Short mmCIF file of C-alpha atoms in Angstrom, two decimals:
data_model
loop_
_atom_site.label_atom_id
_atom_site.label_comp_id
_atom_site.label_asym_id
_atom_site.label_seq_id
_atom_site.Cartn_x
_atom_site.Cartn_y
_atom_site.Cartn_z
CA MET A 257 0.00 0.00 0.00
CA ASN A 258 1.27 3.48 -0.69
CA ILE A 259 0.37 7.15 -0.54
CA LYS A 260 1.65 9.65 -3.06
CA THR A 261 1.04 13.39 -3.22
CA GLU A 262 1.11 15.96 -6.00
CA LYS A 263 0.98 19.73 -5.65
CA ILE A 264 -1.62 21.54 -7.76
CA GLN A 265 -0.98 25.24 -8.33
CA LEU A 266 -3.65 27.33 -10.04
CA PRO A 267 -2.87 30.98 -10.80
CA GLY A 268 -4.02 33.29 -8.01
CA HIS A 269 -4.99 30.48 -5.64
CA GLU A 270 -3.48 28.62 -2.72
CA THR A 271 -1.60 25.42 -3.50
CA TRP A 272 -3.72 22.29 -3.37
CA THR A 273 -2.55 18.76 -2.62
CA LEU A 274 -3.73 15.77 -4.62
CA PHE A 275 -3.53 12.58 -2.53
CA GLN A 276 -3.17 9.29 -4.38
CA LEU A 277 -3.88 6.15 -2.35
CA GLU A 278 -3.24 2.67 -3.76
CA ASN A 279 -3.81 -0.67 -2.06
CA ASP A 280 -2.08 -4.01 -2.62
CA GLN A 281 -4.83 -5.12 -5.03
CA GLY A 282 -4.21 -2.19 -7.41
CA MET A 283 -7.30 -0.18 -6.48
CA SER A 284 -6.60 3.53 -6.17
CA VAL A 285 -8.43 6.58 -4.81
CA HIS A 286 -7.37 10.14 -5.59
CA PHE A 287 -8.71 13.25 -3.87
CA LEU A 288 -7.88 16.90 -3.24
CA ASN A 289 -7.57 18.70 0.06
CA PHE A 290 -9.57 21.42 -1.71
CA GLY A 291 -13.19 20.52 -1.05
CA GLY A 292 -12.22 16.96 -0.17
CA ILE A 293 -12.97 16.32 -3.84
CA ILE A 294 -12.61 12.72 -5.02
CA THR A 295 -11.18 12.83 -8.54
CA ASN A 296 -10.54 9.16 -9.22
CA ILE A 297 -11.60 5.74 -7.97
CA SER A 298 -9.92 3.13 -10.14
CA VAL A 299 -11.22 -0.44 -9.83
CA PRO A 300 -11.11 -3.52 -12.10
CA ASP A 301 -13.86 -5.01 -14.23
CA ARG A 302 -14.44 -8.77 -14.48
CA ASN A 303 -11.47 -9.02 -16.87
CA GLY A 304 -9.09 -7.12 -14.60
CA ASP A 305 -9.25 -3.87 -16.60
CA TYR A 306 -8.92 -0.88 -14.26
CA LYS A 307 -11.00 2.22 -14.98
CA ASN A 308 -11.99 5.37 -13.08
CA VAL A 309 -15.63 4.93 -11.97
CA VAL A 310 -16.36 8.49 -10.77
CA LEU A 311 -16.89 11.57 -12.93
CA SER A 312 -13.92 13.95 -12.75
CA TYR A 313 -13.01 17.10 -14.63
CA LYS A 314 -10.22 17.13 -17.19
CA ASN A 315 -8.88 20.43 -15.80
CA PHE A 316 -8.50 21.20 -12.11
CA GLU A 317 -9.69 24.78 -12.77
CA GLU A 318 -13.24 23.47 -13.15
CA TYR A 319 -13.30 22.58 -9.45
CA LEU A 320 -13.08 26.28 -8.56
CA GLU A 321 -16.72 26.64 -9.58
CA ASN A 322 -17.84 23.00 -9.59
CA SER A 323 -21.52 23.83 -10.01
CA GLY A 324 -22.30 20.12 -10.12
CA TYR A 325 -20.39 19.45 -6.85
CA LEU A 326 -18.41 16.64 -8.52
CA GLY A 327 -16.76 14.46 -5.87
CA ALA A 328 -17.00 17.10 -3.15
CA LEU A 329 -17.55 17.05 0.59
CA ILE A 330 -20.85 18.77 1.34
CA GLY A 331 -21.62 20.79 4.45
CA ARG A 332 -22.53 22.17 6.79
CA VAL A 333 -25.88 20.87 5.57
CA ALA A 334 -26.25 18.54 2.60
CA GLY A 335 -29.44 19.14 0.67
CA ARG A 336 -31.92 22.00 0.55
CA ILE A 337 -33.07 24.17 3.45
CA LYS A 338 -36.50 25.62 2.71
CA GLN A 339 -36.59 29.42 2.46
CA ALA A 340 -32.92 29.45 3.59
CA SER A 341 -33.98 29.66 7.22
CA PHE A 342 -34.52 27.48 10.27
CA GLN A 343 -35.19 27.80 13.98
CA ILE A 344 -33.30 26.45 16.99
CA ASP A 345 -34.94 26.85 20.40
CA GLY A 346 -37.27 29.48 18.97
CA LYS A 347 -34.51 31.61 17.41
CA GLU A 348 -34.48 32.04 13.64
CA TYR A 349 -31.28 31.72 11.63
CA LYS A 350 -30.90 32.85 8.01
CA VAL A 351 -28.43 31.21 5.64
CA GLU A 352 -27.53 32.00 2.03
CA ALA A 353 -30.30 31.59 -0.55
CA ASN A 354 -28.12 30.16 -3.32
CA GLU A 355 -30.83 28.22 -5.18
CA GLY A 356 -33.79 30.51 -5.73
CA GLU A 357 -35.27 31.25 -2.32
CA HIS A 358 -33.64 28.18 -0.80
CA HIS A 359 -30.26 27.09 0.57
CA LEU A 360 -28.36 24.26 -1.14
CA HIS A 361 -25.38 22.17 0.03
CA GLY A 362 -23.97 24.60 2.60
CA GLY A 363 -24.09 27.65 0.32
CA SER A 364 -21.73 28.95 -2.34
CA GLN A 365 -18.84 28.93 0.15
CA GLY A 366 -19.65 25.61 1.78
CA PHE A 367 -17.21 22.84 2.64
CA HIS A 368 -16.84 21.98 -1.07
CA GLN A 369 -14.97 25.30 -1.46
CA ARG A 370 -12.71 24.96 1.57
CA LEU A 371 -9.01 24.15 1.67
CA TRP A 372 -8.76 21.47 4.36
CA GLN A 373 -5.81 20.64 6.57
CA ALA A 374 -4.61 17.10 5.86
CA SER A 375 -2.61 14.38 7.60
CA SER A 376 -1.94 10.89 6.21
CA PHE A 377 -1.63 7.59 8.07
CA GLU A 378 -1.00 3.90 7.48
CA ASN A 379 -2.38 1.10 9.64
CA ASP A 380 -2.52 -2.66 9.25
CA GLY A 381 -4.46 -3.29 6.06
CA GLU A 382 -5.40 0.31 5.35
CA ILE A 383 -4.06 3.73 4.41
CA GLY A 384 -5.77 7.07 4.54
CA VAL A 385 -5.88 10.80 5.08
CA THR A 386 -7.76 12.85 7.66
CA LEU A 387 -9.05 16.21 6.49
CA SER A 388 -9.86 18.79 9.16
CA CYS A 389 -11.20 22.32 9.38
CA LEU A 390 -12.60 24.85 11.84
CA SER A 391 -15.80 26.62 10.86
CA PRO A 392 -16.32 29.74 13.04
CA GLY A 393 -19.67 30.47 14.65
CA MET A 394 -22.12 32.20 12.27
CA GLU A 395 -20.00 31.34 9.23
CA GLY A 396 -22.52 31.15 6.40
CA GLY A 397 -25.23 32.00 8.95
CA TYR A 398 -24.83 28.78 10.95
CA PRO A 399 -24.55 29.02 14.75
CA GLY A 400 -21.76 27.33 16.68
CA THR A 401 -18.03 27.04 16.13
CA LEU A 402 -17.62 23.67 14.44
CA LYS A 403 -14.58 21.38 14.46
CA VAL A 404 -14.80 18.88 11.60
CA GLU A 405 -12.74 15.86 10.61
CA VAL A 406 -13.39 13.72 7.54
CA THR A 407 -11.23 10.63 7.04
CA TYR A 408 -10.82 8.74 3.78
CA ARG A 409 -9.59 5.14 4.28
CA LEU A 410 -8.63 2.67 1.58
CA THR A 411 -8.43 -0.97 2.65
CA ASN A 412 -6.93 -4.04 1.04
CA LYS A 413 -10.48 -5.38 0.70
CA ASN A 414 -11.18 -2.74 -1.99
CA GLN A 415 -13.21 -0.66 0.42
CA LEU A 416 -13.32 3.11 0.60
CA VAL A 417 -14.47 4.15 4.06
CA ILE A 418 -15.48 7.74 4.80
CA ASP A 419 -15.67 8.70 8.47
CA TYR A 420 -17.24 12.00 9.48
CA ALA A 421 -16.72 13.58 12.91
CA ALA A 422 -17.65 16.99 14.29
CA GLU A 423 -18.05 18.92 17.54
CA THR A 424 -19.93 22.18 18.05
CA SER A 425 -19.66 24.91 20.67
CA GLN A 426 -23.44 25.47 20.66
CA THR A 427 -26.54 23.82 19.28
CA THR A 428 -26.50 23.92 15.48
CA VAL A 429 -27.52 21.88 12.43
CA LEU A 430 -25.29 19.48 10.52
CA THR A 431 -25.42 16.64 8.05
CA LEU A 432 -22.39 15.83 5.90
CA THR A 433 -22.00 13.73 2.78
CA ASN A 434 -19.88 13.15 -0.31
CA HIS A 435 -21.18 14.07 -3.77
CA SER A 436 -19.32 11.68 -6.08
CA TYR A 437 -21.01 10.67 -9.34
CA PHE A 438 -20.57 6.96 -10.03
CA ASN A 439 -20.49 5.40 -13.48
CA LEU A 440 -19.31 1.84 -12.97
CA SER A 441 -18.85 1.26 -16.68
CA GLY A 442 -15.66 3.31 -16.51
CA HIS A 443 -16.83 5.15 -19.62
CA PRO A 444 -18.19 8.60 -18.66
CA ASP A 445 -19.30 9.20 -22.26
CA THR A 446 -22.12 6.71 -21.55
CA THR A 447 -25.11 7.11 -19.25
CA VAL A 448 -26.16 4.98 -16.27
CA HIS A 449 -29.38 3.72 -17.90
CA HIS A 450 -28.07 0.13 -17.88
CA HIS A 451 -26.86 0.16 -14.28
CA THR A 452 -29.01 -1.80 -11.86
CA LEU A 453 -29.85 -0.62 -8.36
CA ARG A 454 -31.17 -2.20 -5.19
CA LEU A 455 -32.25 -0.05 -2.24
CA ASN A 456 -33.27 -1.40 1.15
CA SER A 457 -35.98 1.24 1.38
CA ALA A 458 -39.77 1.25 1.23
CA ARG A 459 -40.44 5.00 1.04
CA PHE A 460 -39.05 8.31 -0.16
CA ALA A 461 -39.74 11.99 0.44
CA GLU A 462 -42.16 13.70 -1.93
CA LEU A 463 -40.89 16.92 -3.56
CA ASP A 464 -42.67 20.02 -4.80
CA GLU A 465 -41.84 21.89 -8.02
CA GLU A 466 -38.92 23.68 -6.33
CA LEU A 467 -37.46 20.35 -5.12
CA ILE A 468 -38.46 21.12 -1.53
CA PRO A 469 -39.98 18.26 0.49
CA THR A 470 -43.75 18.54 0.94
CA GLY A 471 -43.57 16.81 4.31
CA GLU A 472 -45.08 13.59 2.94
CA TRP A 473 -43.57 10.16 2.43
CA LEU A 474 -44.46 8.13 -0.67
CA ASN A 475 -44.55 4.34 -0.92
CA LEU A 476 -41.98 3.03 -3.41
CA LYS A 477 -44.27 0.28 -4.65
CA GLU A 478 -46.64 2.85 -6.15
CA THR A 479 -43.91 4.58 -8.20
CA PRO A 480 -41.11 3.80 -10.73
CA PHE A 481 -38.67 4.00 -7.79
CA GLY A 482 -39.38 0.53 -6.41
CA PHE A 483 -35.81 -0.68 -6.03
CA GLN A 484 -36.31 -3.21 -3.23
CA ASN A 485 -35.27 -5.78 -5.83
CA GLN A 486 -32.41 -5.21 -8.27
CA ARG A 487 -33.72 -3.37 -11.36
CA LYS A 488 -32.39 -1.19 -14.16
CA LEU A 489 -32.17 2.55 -13.64
CA SER A 490 -33.58 3.08 -17.14
CA SER A 491 -37.04 2.34 -15.74
CA SER A 492 -36.81 5.52 -13.65
CA LEU A 493 -34.98 7.95 -15.96
CA SER A 494 -38.07 9.39 -17.65
CA TYR A 495 -40.96 11.81 -17.21
CA GLU A 496 -43.73 9.32 -16.58
CA THR A 497 -44.91 10.49 -13.13
CA PRO A 498 -45.19 13.86 -11.33
CA GLN A 499 -42.20 13.05 -9.12
CA GLN A 500 -40.03 12.32 -12.16
CA ILE A 501 -41.22 15.49 -13.89
CA VAL A 502 -40.33 17.85 -11.01
CA VAL A 503 -36.72 16.59 -10.98
CA ASN A 504 -36.32 16.87 -14.80
CA GLY A 505 -36.65 13.20 -15.60
CA GLY A 506 -35.07 10.79 -13.14
CA ILE A 507 -34.41 10.58 -9.42
CA ASP A 508 -33.39 13.30 -6.96
CA HIS A 509 -35.09 12.06 -3.82
CA TYR A 510 -34.36 11.09 -0.21
CA PHE A 511 -34.88 7.39 0.51
CA LEU A 512 -35.24 6.15 4.08
CA PHE A 513 -33.43 2.87 4.77
CA ASP A 514 -35.45 0.07 6.34
CA GLY A 515 -32.48 -0.92 8.53
CA TYR A 516 -33.12 -4.65 8.19
CA ASN A 517 -30.69 -5.81 5.52
CA LYS A 518 -27.15 -5.07 4.39
CA PRO A 519 -25.79 -3.71 2.21
CA ASP A 520 -28.11 -0.69 2.26
CA ILE A 521 -27.47 -0.11 -1.46
CA LEU A 522 -26.18 -2.33 -4.27
CA LEU A 523 -25.24 -0.78 -7.62
CA LYS A 524 -24.14 -2.92 -10.58
CA ASP A 525 -22.97 -2.48 -14.15
CA GLU A 526 -23.70 -5.80 -15.80
CA LYS A 527 -21.57 -5.20 -18.89
CA SER A 528 -18.30 -4.57 -16.99
CA GLY A 529 -19.24 -6.74 -14.01
CA ARG A 530 -18.33 -3.97 -11.55
CA THR A 531 -20.38 -3.80 -8.36
CA LEU A 532 -20.64 -1.27 -5.54
CA GLU A 533 -22.04 -2.17 -2.13
CA ILE A 534 -22.76 0.69 0.27
CA GLU A 535 -23.25 0.35 4.01
CA THR A 536 -23.81 3.27 6.35
CA ASP A 537 -25.08 4.27 9.78
CA GLN A 538 -26.89 7.21 8.21
CA PRO A 539 -30.70 6.86 8.19
CA GLY A 540 -31.04 7.30 4.44
CA ALA A 541 -29.63 8.68 1.21
CA VAL A 542 -30.43 11.10 -1.57
CA ILE A 543 -30.23 9.27 -4.89
CA TYR A 544 -29.51 11.72 -7.71
CA THR A 545 -29.23 10.59 -11.32
CA SER A 546 -27.58 13.82 -12.58
CA ASN A 547 -30.79 15.05 -14.20
CA ASN A 548 -29.64 18.67 -13.98
CA LEU A 549 -25.88 18.23 -14.19
CA PRO A 550 -24.50 21.15 -16.25
CA ALA A 551 -23.71 19.64 -19.65
CA GLY A 552 -20.70 20.11 -21.89
CA LYS A 553 -17.92 20.36 -19.28
CA ASP A 554 -14.77 18.47 -20.22
CA LEU A 555 -14.21 15.38 -18.11
CA ALA A 556 -11.03 13.34 -17.89
CA LYS A 557 -12.77 11.33 -20.62
CA GLY A 558 -15.86 12.62 -22.37
CA GLN A 559 -18.10 15.47 -21.23
CA THR A 560 -20.68 15.99 -18.53
CA LYS A 561 -24.18 15.01 -19.60
CA LYS A 562 -27.61 14.30 -18.23
CA HIS A 563 -27.75 10.87 -16.54
CA GLY A 564 -23.98 10.51 -16.91
CA GLY A 565 -23.58 9.37 -13.30
CA ILE A 566 -25.45 8.53 -10.11
CA CYS A 567 -24.83 10.23 -6.75
CA ILE A 568 -25.55 8.30 -3.58
CA GLU A 569 -25.53 10.92 -0.82
CA THR A 570 -25.84 9.14 2.53
CA GLN A 571 -27.12 11.63 5.11
CA SER A 572 -29.86 12.76 7.45
CA TYR A 573 -32.41 15.15 5.97
CA PRO A 574 -32.87 18.93 6.33
CA ALA A 575 -36.62 18.53 5.72
CA SER A 576 -36.71 17.79 9.45
CA LEU A 577 -36.12 21.53 10.10
CA HIS A 578 -39.64 22.30 8.84
CA ASN A 579 -41.52 18.99 9.06
CA SER A 580 -41.96 16.24 11.62
CA GLY A 581 -41.21 12.61 10.88
CA PHE A 582 -37.85 13.08 9.15
CA PRO A 583 -34.33 12.20 10.41
CA GLU A 584 -33.09 15.07 12.58
CA ILE A 585 -29.98 17.13 11.80
CA VAL A 586 -29.69 19.12 15.05
CA LEU A 587 -26.26 18.80 16.69
CA THR A 588 -25.56 19.69 20.33
CA PRO A 589 -22.29 20.18 22.23
CA GLU A 590 -23.18 17.20 24.43
CA GLN A 591 -23.41 14.70 21.58
CA PRO A 592 -20.65 14.92 18.92
CA TYR A 593 -21.31 13.90 15.33
CA HIS A 594 -19.95 10.53 14.18
CA LYS A 595 -21.06 8.92 10.92
CA ARG A 596 -19.54 6.33 8.58
CA THR A 597 -20.21 5.24 5.01
CA LEU A 598 -18.45 2.27 3.44
CA PHE A 599 -18.12 1.76 -0.32
CA LYS A 600 -17.08 -1.78 -1.26
CA PHE A 601 -16.12 -2.43 -4.89
CA GLY A 602 -16.21 -5.86 -6.47
CA THR A 603 -17.02 -7.78 -9.64
CA GLU A 604 -19.42 -10.41 -10.87
CA THR A 605 -17.81 -13.04 -13.08
CA THR A 606 -20.69 -13.65 -15.49
CA GLN A 607 -22.71 -11.22 -17.59
#
């Protein structure tokens, strides 16, 4: 196992570090200390051919804007906060309205735009890097000084483990995630229509026309999103139902895990044989099939396009700030934040 680093210098900006982790099996994970952005996850297909299975820009300059949040750490709050406001103990807090009247993914200067401190480590059977930052109280409108650590671990079992930890000086709101777009084919010029997905979930959050939760849960069995059994994504990437129409043809919804079976999520590309199992202690995940990904940006191979990747954003849900019955995101000084998501890559031998 080894860790390599490369300095990235863009004119007029602080120097970034690109970390390159490789295990004894040949799997590699690359990421920046800028935004914690994952730029490469290279894994084999059934024939042993290694390809990058996450969307990444051809030029590092694109990450300065990164309107699609490719590969980035998201915080303080992943997802949308209705009307860019919330209350804690009866006091109202206003955050940036960076998507219409609403707040998205921590605002324009969220954690995806931060240069993180980084320290690497090597343990028995794993290597990794811990990214850390201090977010002052009222930064971006959020109360509480927040200490955050996010650790990327690569194991010899072809697992990428992301550990999230945080402590706050006063009661605040927090839910962190990673926004990588997966395309297990290794060919970003294709779409994910032929990927298959299984979700251990029976319901998802209904959205209005501004992609804000209505406060209602919908039963998966009554929609094209019934992924309790493995099925092709192509069945959901259309405009057949109101919930597909509001998200521009596809999926961009929060699914609540049933908690009974593992893995929580299984994604497959039958042609290459690559598989991705995801296990987490988060209560659910936003599944986003890049319906509104800005098109025409140069990737390492190909260009960004609609349905070119699938994001699996494990998290709690900011809908809980305005509705009951959703996973809470309030964080107190007495109970630090600790969450883990494990991505296990493998192959199936037959097509």
